[in-house]
Coordinates of C-alpha atoms and ligand atoms in Angstrom, one line a residue:
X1 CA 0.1 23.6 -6.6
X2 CA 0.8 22.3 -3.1
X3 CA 1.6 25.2 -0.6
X4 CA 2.8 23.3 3.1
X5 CA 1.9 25.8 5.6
X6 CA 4.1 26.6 8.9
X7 CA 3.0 24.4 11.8
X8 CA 2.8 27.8 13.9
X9 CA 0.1 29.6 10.9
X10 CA -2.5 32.0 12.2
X11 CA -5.9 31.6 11.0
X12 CA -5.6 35.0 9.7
X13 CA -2.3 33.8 7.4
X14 CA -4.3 31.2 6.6
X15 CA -7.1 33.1 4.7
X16 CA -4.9 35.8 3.4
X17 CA -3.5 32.7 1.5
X18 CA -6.5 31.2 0.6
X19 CA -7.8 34.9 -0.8
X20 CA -4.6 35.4 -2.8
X21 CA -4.8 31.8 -4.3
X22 CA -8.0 32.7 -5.4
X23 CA -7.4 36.0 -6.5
X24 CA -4.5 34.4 -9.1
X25 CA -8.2 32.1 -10.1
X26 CA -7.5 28.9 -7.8
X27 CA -9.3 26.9 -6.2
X28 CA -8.0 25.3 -2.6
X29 CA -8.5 22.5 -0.6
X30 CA -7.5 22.5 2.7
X31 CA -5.6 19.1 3.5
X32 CA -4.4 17.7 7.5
X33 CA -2.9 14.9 7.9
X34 CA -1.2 13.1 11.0
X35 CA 1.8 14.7 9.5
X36 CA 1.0 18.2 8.1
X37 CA -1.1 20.8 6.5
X38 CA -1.6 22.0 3.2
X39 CA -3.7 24.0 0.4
X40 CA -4.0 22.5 -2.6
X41 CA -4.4 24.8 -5.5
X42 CA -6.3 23.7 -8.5
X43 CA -6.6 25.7 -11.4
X44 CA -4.7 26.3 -15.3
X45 CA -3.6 29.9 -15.2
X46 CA 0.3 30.6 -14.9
X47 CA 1.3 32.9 -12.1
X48 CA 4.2 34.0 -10.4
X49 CA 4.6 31.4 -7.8
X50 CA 6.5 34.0 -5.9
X51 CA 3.1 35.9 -5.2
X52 CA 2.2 33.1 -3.1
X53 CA 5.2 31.9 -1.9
X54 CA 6.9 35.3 0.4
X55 CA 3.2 35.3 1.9
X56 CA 3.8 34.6 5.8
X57 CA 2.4 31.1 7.5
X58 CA 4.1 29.2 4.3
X59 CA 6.9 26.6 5.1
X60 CA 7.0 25.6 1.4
X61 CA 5.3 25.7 -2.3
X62 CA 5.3 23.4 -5.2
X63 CA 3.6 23.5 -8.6
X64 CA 2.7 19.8 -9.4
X65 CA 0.4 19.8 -12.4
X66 CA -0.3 15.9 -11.9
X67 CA -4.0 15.0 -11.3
X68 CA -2.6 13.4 -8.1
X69 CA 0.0 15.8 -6.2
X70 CA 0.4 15.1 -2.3
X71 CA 1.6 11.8 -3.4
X72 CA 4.1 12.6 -6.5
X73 CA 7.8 13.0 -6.0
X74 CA 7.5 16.6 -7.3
X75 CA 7.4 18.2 -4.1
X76 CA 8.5 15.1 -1.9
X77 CA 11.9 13.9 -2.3
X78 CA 12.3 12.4 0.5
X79 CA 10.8 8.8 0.3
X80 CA 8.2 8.0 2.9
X81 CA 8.7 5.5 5.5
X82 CA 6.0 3.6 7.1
X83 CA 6.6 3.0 10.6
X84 CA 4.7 -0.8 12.0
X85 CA 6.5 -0.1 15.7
X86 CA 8.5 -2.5 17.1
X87 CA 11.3 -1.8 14.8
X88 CA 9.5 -3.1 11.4
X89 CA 9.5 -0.4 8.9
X90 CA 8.6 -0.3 5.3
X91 CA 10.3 1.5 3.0
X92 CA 13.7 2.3 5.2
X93 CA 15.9 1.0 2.4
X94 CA 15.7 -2.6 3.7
X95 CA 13.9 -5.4 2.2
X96 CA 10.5 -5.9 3.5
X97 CA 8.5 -9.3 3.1
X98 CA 5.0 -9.8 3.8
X99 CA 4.0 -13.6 3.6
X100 CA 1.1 -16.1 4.6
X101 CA -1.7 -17.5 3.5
X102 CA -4.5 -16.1 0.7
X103 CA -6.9 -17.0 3.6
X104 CA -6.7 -17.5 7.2
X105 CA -8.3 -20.8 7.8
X106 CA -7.6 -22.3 11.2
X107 CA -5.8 -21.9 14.5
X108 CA -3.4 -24.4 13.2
X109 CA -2.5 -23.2 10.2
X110 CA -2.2 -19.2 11.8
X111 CA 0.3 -21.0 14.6
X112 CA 2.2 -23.0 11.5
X113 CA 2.2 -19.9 9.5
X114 CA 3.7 -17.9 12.6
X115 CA 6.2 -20.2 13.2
X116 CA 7.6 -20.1 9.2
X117 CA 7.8 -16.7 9.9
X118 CA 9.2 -16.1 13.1
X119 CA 11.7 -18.8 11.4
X120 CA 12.7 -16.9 8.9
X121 CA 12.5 -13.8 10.2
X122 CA 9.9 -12.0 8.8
X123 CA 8.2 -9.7 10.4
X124 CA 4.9 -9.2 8.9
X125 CA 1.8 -12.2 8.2
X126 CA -0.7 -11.5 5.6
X127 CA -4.1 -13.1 5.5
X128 CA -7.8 -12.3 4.6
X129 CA -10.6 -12.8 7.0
X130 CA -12.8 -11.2 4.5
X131 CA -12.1 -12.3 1.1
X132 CA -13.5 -11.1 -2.2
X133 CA -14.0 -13.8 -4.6
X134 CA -15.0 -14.1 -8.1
X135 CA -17.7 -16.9 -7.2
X136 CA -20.1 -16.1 -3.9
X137 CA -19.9 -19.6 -3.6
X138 CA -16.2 -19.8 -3.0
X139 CA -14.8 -19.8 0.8
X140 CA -15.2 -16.1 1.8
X141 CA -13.4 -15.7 4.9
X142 CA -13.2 -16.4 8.9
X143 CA -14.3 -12.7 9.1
X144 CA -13.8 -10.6 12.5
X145 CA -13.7 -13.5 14.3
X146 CA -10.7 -15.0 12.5
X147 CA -9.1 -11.6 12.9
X148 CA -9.1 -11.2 16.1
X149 CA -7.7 -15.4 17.1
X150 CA -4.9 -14.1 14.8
X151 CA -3.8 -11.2 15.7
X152 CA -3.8 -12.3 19.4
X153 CA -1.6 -15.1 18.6
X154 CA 0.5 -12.8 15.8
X155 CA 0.8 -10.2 18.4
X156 CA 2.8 -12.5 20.8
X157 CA 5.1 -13.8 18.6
X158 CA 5.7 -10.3 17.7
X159 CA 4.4 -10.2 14.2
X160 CA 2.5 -7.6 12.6
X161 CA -0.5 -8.3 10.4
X162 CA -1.5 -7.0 6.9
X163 CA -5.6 -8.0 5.9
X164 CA -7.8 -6.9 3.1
X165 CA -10.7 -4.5 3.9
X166 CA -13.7 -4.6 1.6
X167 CA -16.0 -2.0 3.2
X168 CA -16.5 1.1 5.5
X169 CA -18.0 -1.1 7.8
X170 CA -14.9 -3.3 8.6
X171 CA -12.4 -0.5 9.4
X172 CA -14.0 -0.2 12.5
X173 CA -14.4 -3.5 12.7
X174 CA -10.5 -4.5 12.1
X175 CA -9.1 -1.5 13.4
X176 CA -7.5 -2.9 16.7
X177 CA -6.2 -5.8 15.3
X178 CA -4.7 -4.8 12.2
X179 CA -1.3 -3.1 11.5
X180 CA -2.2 -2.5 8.0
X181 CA -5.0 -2.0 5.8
X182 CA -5.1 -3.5 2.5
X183 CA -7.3 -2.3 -0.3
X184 CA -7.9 -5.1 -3.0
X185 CA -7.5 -4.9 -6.7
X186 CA -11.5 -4.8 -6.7
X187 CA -11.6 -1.7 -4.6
X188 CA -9.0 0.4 -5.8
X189 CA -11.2 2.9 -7.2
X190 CA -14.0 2.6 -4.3
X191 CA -13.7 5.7 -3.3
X192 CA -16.4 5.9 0.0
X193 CA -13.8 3.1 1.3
X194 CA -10.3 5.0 0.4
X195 CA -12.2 8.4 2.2
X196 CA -12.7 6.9 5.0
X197 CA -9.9 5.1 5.3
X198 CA -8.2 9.1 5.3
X199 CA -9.8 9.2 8.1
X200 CA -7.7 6.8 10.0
X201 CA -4.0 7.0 11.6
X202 CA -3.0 3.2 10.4
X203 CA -1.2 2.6 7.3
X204 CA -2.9 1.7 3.7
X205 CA -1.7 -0.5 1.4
X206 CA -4.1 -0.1 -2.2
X207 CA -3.4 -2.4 -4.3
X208 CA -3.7 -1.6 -8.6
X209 CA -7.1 -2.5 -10.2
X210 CA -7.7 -5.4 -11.9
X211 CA -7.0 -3.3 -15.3
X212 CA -6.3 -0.1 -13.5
X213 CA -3.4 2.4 -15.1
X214 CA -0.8 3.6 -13.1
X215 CA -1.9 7.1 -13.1
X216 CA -5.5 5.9 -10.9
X217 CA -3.7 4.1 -8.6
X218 CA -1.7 7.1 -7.9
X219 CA -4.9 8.8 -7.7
X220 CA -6.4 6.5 -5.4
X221 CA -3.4 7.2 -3.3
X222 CA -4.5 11.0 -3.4
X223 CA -7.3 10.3 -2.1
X224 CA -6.4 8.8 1.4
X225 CA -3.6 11.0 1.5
X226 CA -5.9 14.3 0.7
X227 CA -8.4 12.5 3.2
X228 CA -5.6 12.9 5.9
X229 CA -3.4 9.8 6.1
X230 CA 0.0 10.3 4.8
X231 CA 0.8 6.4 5.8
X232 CA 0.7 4.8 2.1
X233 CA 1.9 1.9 0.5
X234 CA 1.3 1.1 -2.9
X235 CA 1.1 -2.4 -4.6
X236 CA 1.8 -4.0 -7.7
X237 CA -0.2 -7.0 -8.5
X238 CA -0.5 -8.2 -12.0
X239 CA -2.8 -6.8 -14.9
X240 CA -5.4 -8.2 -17.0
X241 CA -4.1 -8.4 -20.4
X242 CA -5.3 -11.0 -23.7
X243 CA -2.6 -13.1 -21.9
X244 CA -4.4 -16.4 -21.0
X245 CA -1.1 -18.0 -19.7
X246 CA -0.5 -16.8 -16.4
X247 CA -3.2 -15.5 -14.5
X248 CA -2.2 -12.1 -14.6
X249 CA 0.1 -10.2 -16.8
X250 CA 3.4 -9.0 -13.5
X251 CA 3.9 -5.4 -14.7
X252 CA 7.3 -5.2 -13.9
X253 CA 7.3 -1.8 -15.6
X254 CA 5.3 -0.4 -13.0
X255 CA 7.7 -0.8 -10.3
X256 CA 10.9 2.1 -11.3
X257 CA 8.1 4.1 -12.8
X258 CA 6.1 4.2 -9.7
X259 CA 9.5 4.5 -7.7
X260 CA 10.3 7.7 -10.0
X261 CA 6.6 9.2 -9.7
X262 CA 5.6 9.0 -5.9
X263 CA 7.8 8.8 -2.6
X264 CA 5.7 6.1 -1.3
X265 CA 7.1 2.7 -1.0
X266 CA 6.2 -0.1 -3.5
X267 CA 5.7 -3.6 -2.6
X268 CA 5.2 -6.1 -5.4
X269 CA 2.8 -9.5 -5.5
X270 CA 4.4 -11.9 -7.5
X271 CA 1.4 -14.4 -6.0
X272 CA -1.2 -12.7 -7.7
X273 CA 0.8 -11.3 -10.1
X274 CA 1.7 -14.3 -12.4
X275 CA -0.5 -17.0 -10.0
X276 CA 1.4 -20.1 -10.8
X277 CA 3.4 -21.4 -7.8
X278 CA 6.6 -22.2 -9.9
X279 CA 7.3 -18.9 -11.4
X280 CA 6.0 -16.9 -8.4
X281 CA 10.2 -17.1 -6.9
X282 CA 11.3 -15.5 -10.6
X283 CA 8.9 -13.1 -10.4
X284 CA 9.4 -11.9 -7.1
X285 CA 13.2 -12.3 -7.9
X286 CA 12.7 -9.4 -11.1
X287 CA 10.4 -7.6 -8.9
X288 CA 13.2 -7.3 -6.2
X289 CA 15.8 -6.2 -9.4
X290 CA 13.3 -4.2 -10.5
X291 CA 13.4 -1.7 -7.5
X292 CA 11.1 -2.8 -5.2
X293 CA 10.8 -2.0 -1.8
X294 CA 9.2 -5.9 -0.9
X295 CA 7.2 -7.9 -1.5
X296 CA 4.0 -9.9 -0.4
X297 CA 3.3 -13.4 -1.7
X298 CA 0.9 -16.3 -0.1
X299 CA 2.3 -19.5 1.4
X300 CA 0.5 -22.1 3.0
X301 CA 2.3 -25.5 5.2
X302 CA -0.2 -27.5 3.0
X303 CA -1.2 -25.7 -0.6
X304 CA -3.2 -28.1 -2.1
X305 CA -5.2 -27.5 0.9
X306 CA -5.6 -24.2 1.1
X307 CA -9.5 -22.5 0.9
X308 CA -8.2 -20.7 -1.8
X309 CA -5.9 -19.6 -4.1
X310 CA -4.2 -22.7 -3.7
X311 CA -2.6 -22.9 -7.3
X312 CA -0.1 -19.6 -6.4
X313 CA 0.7 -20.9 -3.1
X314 CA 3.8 -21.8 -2.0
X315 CA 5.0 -24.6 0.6
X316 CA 7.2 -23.6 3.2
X317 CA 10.1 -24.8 2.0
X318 CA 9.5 -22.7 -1.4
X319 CA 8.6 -19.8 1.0
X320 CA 11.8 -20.2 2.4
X321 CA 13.7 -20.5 -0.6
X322 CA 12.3 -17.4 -1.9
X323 CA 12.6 -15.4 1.4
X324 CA 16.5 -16.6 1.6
X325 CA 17.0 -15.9 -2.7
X326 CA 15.3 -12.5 -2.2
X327 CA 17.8 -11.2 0.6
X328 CA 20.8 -12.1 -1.6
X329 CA 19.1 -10.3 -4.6
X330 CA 18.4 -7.5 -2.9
X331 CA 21.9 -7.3 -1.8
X332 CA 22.9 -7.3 -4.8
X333 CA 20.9 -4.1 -5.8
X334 CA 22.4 -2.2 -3.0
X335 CA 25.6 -2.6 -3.9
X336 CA 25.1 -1.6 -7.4
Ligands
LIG1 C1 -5.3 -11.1 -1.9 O1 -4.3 -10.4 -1.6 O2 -5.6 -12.2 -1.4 C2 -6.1 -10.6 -3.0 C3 -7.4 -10.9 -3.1 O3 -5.5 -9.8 -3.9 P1 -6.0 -8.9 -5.1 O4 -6.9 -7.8 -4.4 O5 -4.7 -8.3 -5.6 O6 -6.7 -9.8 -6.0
LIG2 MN1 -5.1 -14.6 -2.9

């Protein structure tokens, strides 16, 4: 059960609600966010939701028998919309695209990237200074330093950045110079990083694990949003299957299903998804069909190039193929 108490609640509504959750044999958590507060009620029994719900200090109360609740559709039908400032928002019922390199390398390839962008008109630049690889002796990132030469330059040609974080130790680290905080496939279930990061008042975007169900992303979503940060993005990369010809296994299926279980917005990575520069277009294409709110895929102005991931990377002129083919497809949902 998720009970939203009244921005104006007495302490001493507060615990008359907390005693009579507990009397019905629940247990609560209290949750505050940047946006609200709430009790979460955990328990089996059935009750009369009305014995909870005409007790004063409550604005509104939902049974959601989901593991994960705060985040689930159930009680929040209104779809949330992350706000970047500057007039970029995520999940407004426009198309958003996040693009740039796996890896930010060099000054000249940030101020190249930048300029596709600012091109093309897309707002947001993604990039890892700190990147989790599969080999400790691949290229593993420009770290803070990197960070902070791009966002400078990002920042005054009014792009916003998007970077992974791989520990508690670099939110701090990042915080002023990021816009959003990515959570990588290999930490979607670390769940010292997603607490703290509940901590914070700058938007998350968790990515699904590696071979992570639907269901634990959603969870790992409760757990920032139960840590206090209601500014939540959720992202569809691929899945390890038996599949050995594409990198990973695109769950398309993931994207209406998510869209019908949370009211956060979805983004989808067709990069990472299928890894294979020529189908990452029809992917993102399907992903867009598929209900989407954006999507995030890597380009670089020299692939073969790049530090890494340089086999799903697309050239500039793919990029902008895909960023022009994507507005028309998405334009083509809406008017359905
Ligand atoms: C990335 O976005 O560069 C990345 C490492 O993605 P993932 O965590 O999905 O593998
Ligand atoms: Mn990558």
């Amino acid at each position: 059960m998720i009970i939203q108490l009244d921005k104006k609640i007495s302490e001493k509504e507060r615990e008359q609600i907390k005693l009579m959750v507990k009397d019905i044999g629940y247990k609560t958590t209290r949750v505050k966010t940047q946006i609200g507060e709430y009790l979460i009620g955990i328990g089996k029994r059935e009750f009369d939701i009305r014995q909870v719900g005409s007790l004063p200090g409550i604005s509104d109360i939902h049974r959601v028998s989901d593991d994960y609740k705060l985040v689930s559709r159930k009680w929040k039908v209104n779809r949330t919309v992350i706000d970047l400032g500057d007039g970029v928002l995520i999940g407004n019922g426009t198309l958003t695209i996040m693009a740039g390199p796996c890896s930010i390398e060099t000054e000249k390839q940030i101020e190249e990237s930048i300029k596709h962008l600012v091109e093309n008109n897309v707002r947001i630049m993604r990039g890892g200074v700190f990147k989790p690889r599969s080999s400790p002796y691949a290229f593993r990132g420009l770290g803070s330093e990197g960070l902070k030469l791009w966002a400078m330059m990002a920042r005054s040609a009014g792009i916003k950045i998007i970077s992974e974080v791989m520990q508690v130790s670099q939110i701090a680290e990042m915080y002023d110079e990021v816009d959003v905080f990515q959570v990588g496939a290999r930490n979607t279930q670390n769940f010292n990083l997603l607490d703290e990061l509940g901590r914070i008042d700058k938007p998350v975007m968790i990515k699904r694990g590696i071979s992570g169900t639907l269901e634990e992303l959603l969870s790992s979503a409760e757990y920032v949003f139960s840590g206090g940060n209601e500014k939540l993005i959720l992202c569809e990369r691929g899945i390890r299957t038996y599949e050995k010809a594409s990198r990973n296994t695109m769950d398309v299926n993931a994207i209406p299903i998510l869209k019908e279980k949370t009211h956060l917005p979805v983004i989808a990575d067709p990069s990472h998804g299928i890894g294979l520069r020529e189908f990452v277009e029809p992917i993102a294409l399907a992903s867009i069909m598929a209900g989407a709110d954006g999507i995030i895929y890597e380009t670089h102005q020299s692939p073969e190039r790049a530090y890494s991931d340089a086999q799903q990377t697309l050239d500039f002129m793919e990029s902008e193929r895909l960023i022009n083919r994507s507005r028309k497809v998405f334009d083509v949902r809406e008017s359905f």
